[in-house]
Amino acid sequence: MNVRVAMLALVLALLSWVLLAPAGAFAQTQSIHGTLRAPGGTPVAEVTIAATRNGVEIGKATTARDGTWEIPLPGPGRYTIALDVDTLPAGLSPAREGGQTLKNVPVPAGGSRAVIFQLTRGPPAPGTESGQPGGAGGGPSQNAVVQWLDQFAQLLVEGIKFGAIIAICAVGLSLIFGTTGLINFAHGELVTLGATVAFLLNASLFGPQLQLIPAVLVTVALCAAFGGALELGLWKPLRRRGVGRIQLFIISIGLSLLIRHIILVVFGTRPQPYADYTIQREWQWGPLSIAPRDLTITLLSLLVLAGVGLMLQRTRTGKAIRAVSDNRDLAESSGIDVSRVIFNVWLLAGGLAALGGVFFGLAQLVSWDMGFRLLLLMFAAVILGGLGTAYGVIAGSLVVGIVAQVSTIWFPVELQNAWALIVLILVLLVRPQGIFGRRERVG
């Protein structure tokens, strides 16, 4: 137990150092961008869009012939993005009053953010300016409370979506640790691999340009096979040779660097969107707004997680996985083929990581280091929920995702991951084994 705690402390320390060190390199891809289209999908060119922060203009861009634009940013944070209505073609205007200005747009560290300006033909639709509560009743303090509650509810929805994506990615990481004891530092690269393979199949000029749904199905199958190949070709032979866990952990770091930079060479540094489901009108339910794409991502993630839970509880394979996680030697002496169980876990981990990568790429953008940036939160969710437990990682992921998003109400977006880790520390002080973990005797 002491060895496990020491290894996990080493993981978190190394991750924190590596994630903070290359901040200058990540700044090269920091930007905000989008595609401006008229109703019907026609691109709108020669329109000026500006980004400001704290009242200071950061950059400006003009839409190209295909409607695309991009503004480089100096770093993460919240920006105001404004469309110059005087440069819009005659007959076009924002779809709602005040819709030419998007306030407090969060841009994550080391990534980019896509924004959408909705246009309509004719004068702007009646309504209230974005971010201002409507109606005549109530004083300034009441309006401020209503606005705060609306923002909290919206970020709570975003946090559930983010937590569900983290859970999809992290379940395999937890099961691998539970069955083999391996802290797989390369698991984030399985997430990136899934996102980039789906992009190559869906949106690359050199790929088959499949519709995204069949592209995702092919990607999940390929990445599951890749996970199985890693088990058969690398990890299983190393375990047979009696390689220790610390050495296996170091090998996983090298494997992570290798896969990540191969992806960098093939995919490039520029974040890219998928070809489908990128421009959608948000659905509005009172103070809440969500794009159909994001609602689908959230519901599918929760359904897949429920399916994994049922598989672990009801199927023969799932019961064998739980048995090996609880006590490998006892499971083997009971006639369970431990090698086959571990192979099935790697298949499951590869497929789920790929699916989570596609969902993360849909929610944000596909980039060469997206899984690596998500890895620290995955480890936090695994430890918070309880080592080696699938149900624990789901609960831990939702806590991490919600805290990360809701914390941006009070604190800068650059600190959202830090607050998630602080919650991890506080929970472990009260319950060291995690939310769903079990107490173990030491010594």
mmCIF file with all atom_site columns, C-alpha atoms in Angstrom, residues 34-136:
data_model
loop_
_atom_site.group_PDB
_atom_site.id
_atom_site.type_symbol
_atom_site.label_atom_id
_atom_site.label_alt_id
_atom_site.label_comp_id
_atom_site.label_asym_id
_atom_site.label_entity_id
_atom_site.label_seq_id
_atom_site.pdbx_PDB_ins_code
_atom_site.Cartn_x
_atom_site.Cartn_y
_atom_site.Cartn_z
_atom_site.occupancy
_atom_site.B_iso_or_equiv
_atom_site.pdbx_formal_charge
_atom_site.auth_seq_id
_atom_site.auth_comp_id
_atom_site.auth_asym_id
_atom_site.auth_atom_id
_atom_site.pdbx_PDB_model_num
ATOM 1   C CA . GLY A 1 34  ? -14.616 30.198 -36.202 1.00 0.00 ? 34  GLY A CA 1
ATOM 2   C CA . THR A 1 35  ? -16.464 30.217 -39.497 1.00 0.00 ? 35  THR A CA 1
ATOM 3   C CA . LEU A 1 36  ? -18.966 32.972 -40.240 1.00 0.00 ? 36  LEU A CA 1
ATOM 4   C CA . ARG A 1 37  ? -21.949 31.798 -42.276 1.00 0.00 ? 37  ARG A CA 1
ATOM 5   C CA . ALA A 1 38  ? -25.216 33.329 -43.400 1.00 0.00 ? 38  ALA A CA 1
ATOM 6   C CA . PRO A 1 39  ? -28.527 31.488 -42.960 1.00 0.00 ? 39  PRO A CA 1
ATOM 7   C CA . GLY A 1 40  ? -28.387 28.523 -45.331 1.00 0.00 ? 40  GLY A CA 1
ATOM 8   C CA . GLY A 1 41  ? -24.675 27.959 -44.768 1.00 0.00 ? 41  GLY A CA 1
ATOM 9   C CA . THR A 1 42  ? -23.237 30.484 -47.242 1.00 0.00 ? 42  THR A CA 1
ATOM 10  C CA . PRO A 1 43  ? -19.775 31.744 -46.086 1.00 0.00 ? 43  PRO A CA 1
ATOM 11  C CA . VAL A 1 44  ? -19.539 35.456 -45.301 1.00 0.00 ? 44  VAL A CA 1
ATOM 12  C CA . ALA A 1 45  ? -16.234 37.125 -46.239 1.00 0.00 ? 45  ALA A CA 1
ATOM 13  C CA . GLU A 1 46  ? -14.565 40.450 -45.418 1.00 0.00 ? 46  GLU A CA 1
ATOM 14  C CA . VAL A 1 47  ? -16.135 40.824 -41.942 1.00 0.00 ? 47  VAL A CA 1
ATOM 15  C CA . THR A 1 48  ? -13.999 42.148 -39.082 1.00 0.00 ? 48  THR A CA 1
ATOM 16  C CA . ILE A 1 49  ? -13.884 40.327 -35.735 1.00 0.00 ? 49  ILE A CA 1
ATOM 17  C CA . ALA A 1 50  ? -11.865 41.526 -32.724 1.00 0.00 ? 50  ALA A CA 1
ATOM 18  C CA . ALA A 1 51  ? -10.819 39.970 -29.408 1.00 0.00 ? 51  ALA A CA 1
ATOM 19  C CA . THR A 1 52  ? -10.390 42.057 -26.251 1.00 0.00 ? 52  THR A CA 1
ATOM 20  C CA . ARG A 1 53  ? -9.431  41.294 -22.663 1.00 0.00 ? 53  ARG A CA 1
ATOM 21  C CA . ASN A 1 54  ? -10.057 43.668 -19.780 1.00 0.00 ? 54  ASN A CA 1
ATOM 22  C CA . GLY A 1 55  ? -10.934 46.374 -22.284 1.00 0.00 ? 55  GLY A CA 1
ATOM 23  C CA . VAL A 1 56  ? -7.649  46.011 -24.218 1.00 0.00 ? 56  VAL A CA 1
ATOM 24  C CA . GLU A 1 57  ? -7.744  44.793 -27.824 1.00 0.00 ? 57  GLU A CA 1
ATOM 25  C CA . ILE A 1 58  ? -5.721  41.588 -28.189 1.00 0.00 ? 58  ILE A CA 1
ATOM 26  C CA . GLY A 1 59  ? -6.117  40.952 -31.898 1.00 0.00 ? 59  GLY A CA 1
ATOM 27  C CA . LYS A 1 60  ? -8.286  41.359 -34.942 1.00 0.00 ? 60  LYS A CA 1
ATOM 28  C CA . ALA A 1 61  ? -9.113  39.197 -37.959 1.00 0.00 ? 61  ALA A CA 1
ATOM 29  C CA . THR A 1 62  ? -11.056 39.455 -41.218 1.00 0.00 ? 62  THR A CA 1
ATOM 30  C CA . THR A 1 63  ? -13.067 36.496 -42.463 1.00 0.00 ? 63  THR A CA 1
ATOM 31  C CA . ALA A 1 64  ? -11.688 34.772 -45.578 1.00 0.00 ? 64  ALA A CA 1
ATOM 32  C CA . ARG A 1 65  ? -13.619 33.783 -48.681 1.00 0.00 ? 65  ARG A CA 1
ATOM 33  C CA . ASP A 1 66  ? -14.738 30.555 -47.005 1.00 0.00 ? 66  ASP A CA 1
ATOM 34  C CA . GLY A 1 67  ? -15.867 32.487 -43.895 1.00 0.00 ? 67  GLY A CA 1
ATOM 35  C CA . THR A 1 68  ? -13.033 31.258 -41.666 1.00 0.00 ? 68  THR A CA 1
ATOM 36  C CA . TRP A 1 69  ? -11.137 33.511 -39.252 1.00 0.00 ? 69  TRP A CA 1
ATOM 37  C CA . GLU A 1 70  ? -8.624  33.081 -36.465 1.00 0.00 ? 70  GLU A CA 1
ATOM 38  C CA . ILE A 1 71  ? -7.118  35.388 -33.838 1.00 0.00 ? 71  ILE A CA 1
ATOM 39  C CA . PRO A 1 72  ? -3.899  34.309 -32.034 1.00 0.00 ? 72  PRO A CA 1
ATOM 40  C CA . LEU A 1 73  ? -4.060  34.801 -28.264 1.00 0.00 ? 73  LEU A CA 1
ATOM 41  C CA . PRO A 1 74  ? -1.278  35.403 -25.732 1.00 0.00 ? 74  PRO A CA 1
ATOM 42  C CA . GLY A 1 75  ? -2.556  32.759 -23.329 1.00 0.00 ? 75  GLY A CA 1
ATOM 43  C CA . PRO A 1 76  ? -5.583  31.180 -21.647 1.00 0.00 ? 76  PRO A CA 1
ATOM 44  C CA . GLY A 1 77  ? -8.318  33.208 -19.997 1.00 0.00 ? 77  GLY A CA 1
ATOM 45  C CA . ARG A 1 78  ? -11.673 34.834 -20.694 1.00 0.00 ? 78  ARG A CA 1
ATOM 46  C CA . TYR A 1 79  ? -11.995 37.066 -23.758 1.00 0.00 ? 79  TYR A CA 1
ATOM 47  C CA . THR A 1 80  ? -14.676 39.250 -25.312 1.00 0.00 ? 80  THR A CA 1
ATOM 48  C CA . ILE A 1 81  ? -15.172 38.542 -29.013 1.00 0.00 ? 81  ILE A CA 1
ATOM 49  C CA . ALA A 1 82  ? -16.929 41.257 -31.019 1.00 0.00 ? 82  ALA A CA 1
ATOM 50  C CA . LEU A 1 83  ? -18.182 41.250 -34.597 1.00 0.00 ? 83  LEU A CA 1
ATOM 51  C CA . ASP A 1 84  ? -18.130 44.615 -36.389 1.00 0.00 ? 84  ASP A CA 1
ATOM 52  C CA . VAL A 1 85  ? -21.699 44.909 -37.690 1.00 0.00 ? 85  VAL A CA 1
ATOM 53  C CA . ASP A 1 86  ? -20.682 47.773 -39.998 1.00 0.00 ? 86  ASP A CA 1
ATOM 54  C CA . THR A 1 87  ? -18.636 45.295 -42.060 1.00 0.00 ? 87  THR A CA 1
ATOM 55  C CA . LEU A 1 88  ? -21.539 42.840 -42.519 1.00 0.00 ? 88  LEU A CA 1
ATOM 56  C CA . PRO A 1 89  ? -23.000 42.624 -46.048 1.00 0.00 ? 89  PRO A CA 1
ATOM 57  C CA . ALA A 1 90  ? -26.291 44.439 -46.613 1.00 0.00 ? 90  ALA A CA 1
ATOM 58  C CA . GLY A 1 91  ? -29.285 42.410 -45.419 1.00 0.00 ? 91  GLY A CA 1
ATOM 59  C CA . LEU A 1 92  ? -27.414 40.485 -42.705 1.00 0.00 ? 92  LEU A CA 1
ATOM 60  C CA . SER A 1 93  ? -27.440 41.220 -38.972 1.00 0.00 ? 93  SER A CA 1
ATOM 61  C CA . PRO A 1 94  ? -26.932 39.347 -35.688 1.00 0.00 ? 94  PRO A CA 1
ATOM 62  C CA . ALA A 1 95  ? -29.715 36.858 -34.942 1.00 0.00 ? 95  ALA A CA 1
ATOM 63  C CA . ARG A 1 96  ? -30.475 38.579 -31.634 1.00 0.00 ? 96  ARG A CA 1
ATOM 64  C CA . GLU A 1 97  ? -29.959 42.014 -30.200 1.00 0.00 ? 97  GLU A CA 1
ATOM 65  C CA . GLY A 1 98  ? -26.468 42.227 -28.738 1.00 0.00 ? 98  GLY A CA 1
ATOM 66  C CA . GLY A 1 99  ? -25.478 38.996 -30.494 1.00 0.00 ? 99  GLY A CA 1
ATOM 67  C CA . GLN A 1 100 ? -22.509 40.685 -32.134 1.00 0.00 ? 100 GLN A CA 1
ATOM 68  C CA . THR A 1 101 ? -20.635 40.542 -28.798 1.00 0.00 ? 101 THR A CA 1
ATOM 69  C CA . LEU A 1 102 ? -19.741 37.312 -26.992 1.00 0.00 ? 102 LEU A CA 1
ATOM 70  C CA . LYS A 1 103 ? -18.564 38.051 -23.454 1.00 0.00 ? 103 LYS A CA 1
ATOM 71  C CA . ASN A 1 104 ? -16.392 35.981 -21.114 1.00 0.00 ? 104 ASN A CA 1
ATOM 72  C CA . VAL A 1 105 ? -15.505 33.335 -23.698 1.00 0.00 ? 105 VAL A CA 1
ATOM 73  C CA . PRO A 1 106 ? -13.199 30.857 -21.853 1.00 0.00 ? 106 PRO A CA 1
ATOM 74  C CA . VAL A 1 107 ? -10.098 29.644 -23.694 1.00 0.00 ? 107 VAL A CA 1
ATOM 75  C CA . PRO A 1 108 ? -8.362  26.664 -21.996 1.00 0.00 ? 108 PRO A CA 1
ATOM 76  C CA . ALA A 1 109 ? -4.641  26.436 -21.408 1.00 0.00 ? 109 ALA A CA 1
ATOM 77  C CA . GLY A 1 110 ? -2.695  25.007 -24.330 1.00 0.00 ? 110 GLY A CA 1
ATOM 78  C CA . GLY A 1 111 ? -5.658  24.891 -26.705 1.00 0.00 ? 111 GLY A CA 1
ATOM 79  C CA . SER A 1 112 ? -7.992  26.851 -28.916 1.00 0.00 ? 112 SER A CA 1
ATOM 80  C CA . ARG A 1 113 ? -11.653 27.758 -28.827 1.00 0.00 ? 113 ARG A CA 1
ATOM 81  C CA . ALA A 1 114 ? -14.210 27.886 -31.625 1.00 0.00 ? 114 ALA A CA 1
ATOM 82  C CA . VAL A 1 115 ? -17.001 30.466 -31.395 1.00 0.00 ? 115 VAL A CA 1
ATOM 83  C CA . ILE A 1 116 ? -20.099 30.962 -33.525 1.00 0.00 ? 116 ILE A CA 1
ATOM 84  C CA . PHE A 1 117 ? -21.866 34.182 -34.455 1.00 0.00 ? 117 PHE A CA 1
ATOM 85  C CA . GLN A 1 118 ? -25.464 33.508 -35.496 1.00 0.00 ? 118 GLN A CA 1
ATOM 86  C CA . LEU A 1 119 ? -26.689 35.717 -38.326 1.00 0.00 ? 119 LEU A CA 1
ATOM 87  C CA . THR A 1 120 ? -30.125 36.395 -39.740 1.00 0.00 ? 120 THR A CA 1
ATOM 88  C CA . ARG A 1 121 ? -31.511 38.254 -42.732 1.00 0.00 ? 121 ARG A CA 1
ATOM 89  C CA . GLY A 1 122 ? -33.133 41.570 -41.922 1.00 0.00 ? 122 GLY A CA 1
ATOM 90  C CA . PRO A 1 123 ? -33.080 43.475 -38.589 1.00 0.00 ? 123 PRO A CA 1
ATOM 91  C CA . PRO A 1 124 ? -31.989 41.678 -35.362 1.00 0.00 ? 124 PRO A CA 1
ATOM 92  C CA . ALA A 1 125 ? -34.601 39.657 -33.536 1.00 0.00 ? 125 ALA A CA 1
ATOM 93  C CA . PRO A 1 126 ? -36.096 41.328 -30.424 1.00 0.00 ? 126 PRO A CA 1
ATOM 94  C CA . GLY A 1 127 ? -34.594 40.299 -27.126 1.00 0.00 ? 127 GLY A CA 1
ATOM 95  C CA . THR A 1 128 ? -32.132 41.321 -24.511 1.00 0.00 ? 128 THR A CA 1
ATOM 96  C CA . GLU A 1 129 ? -28.422 41.811 -24.834 1.00 0.00 ? 129 GLU A CA 1
ATOM 97  C CA . SER A 1 130 ? -26.306 38.758 -24.103 1.00 0.00 ? 130 SER A CA 1
ATOM 98  C CA . GLY A 1 131 ? -25.544 38.435 -20.413 1.00 0.00 ? 131 GLY A CA 1
ATOM 99  C CA . GLN A 1 132 ? -28.222 40.923 -19.265 1.00 0.00 ? 132 GLN A CA 1
ATOM 100 C CA . PRO A 1 133 ? -31.379 39.617 -17.545 1.00 0.00 ? 133 PRO A CA 1
ATOM 101 C CA . GLY A 1 134 ? -34.629 40.542 -19.192 1.00 0.00 ? 134 GLY A CA 1
ATOM 102 C CA . GLY A 1 135 ? -37.788 41.982 -17.677 1.00 0.00 ? 135 GLY A CA 1
ATOM 103 C CA . ALA A 1 136 ? -38.475 45.210 -15.888 1.00 0.00 ? 136 ALA A CA 1
#
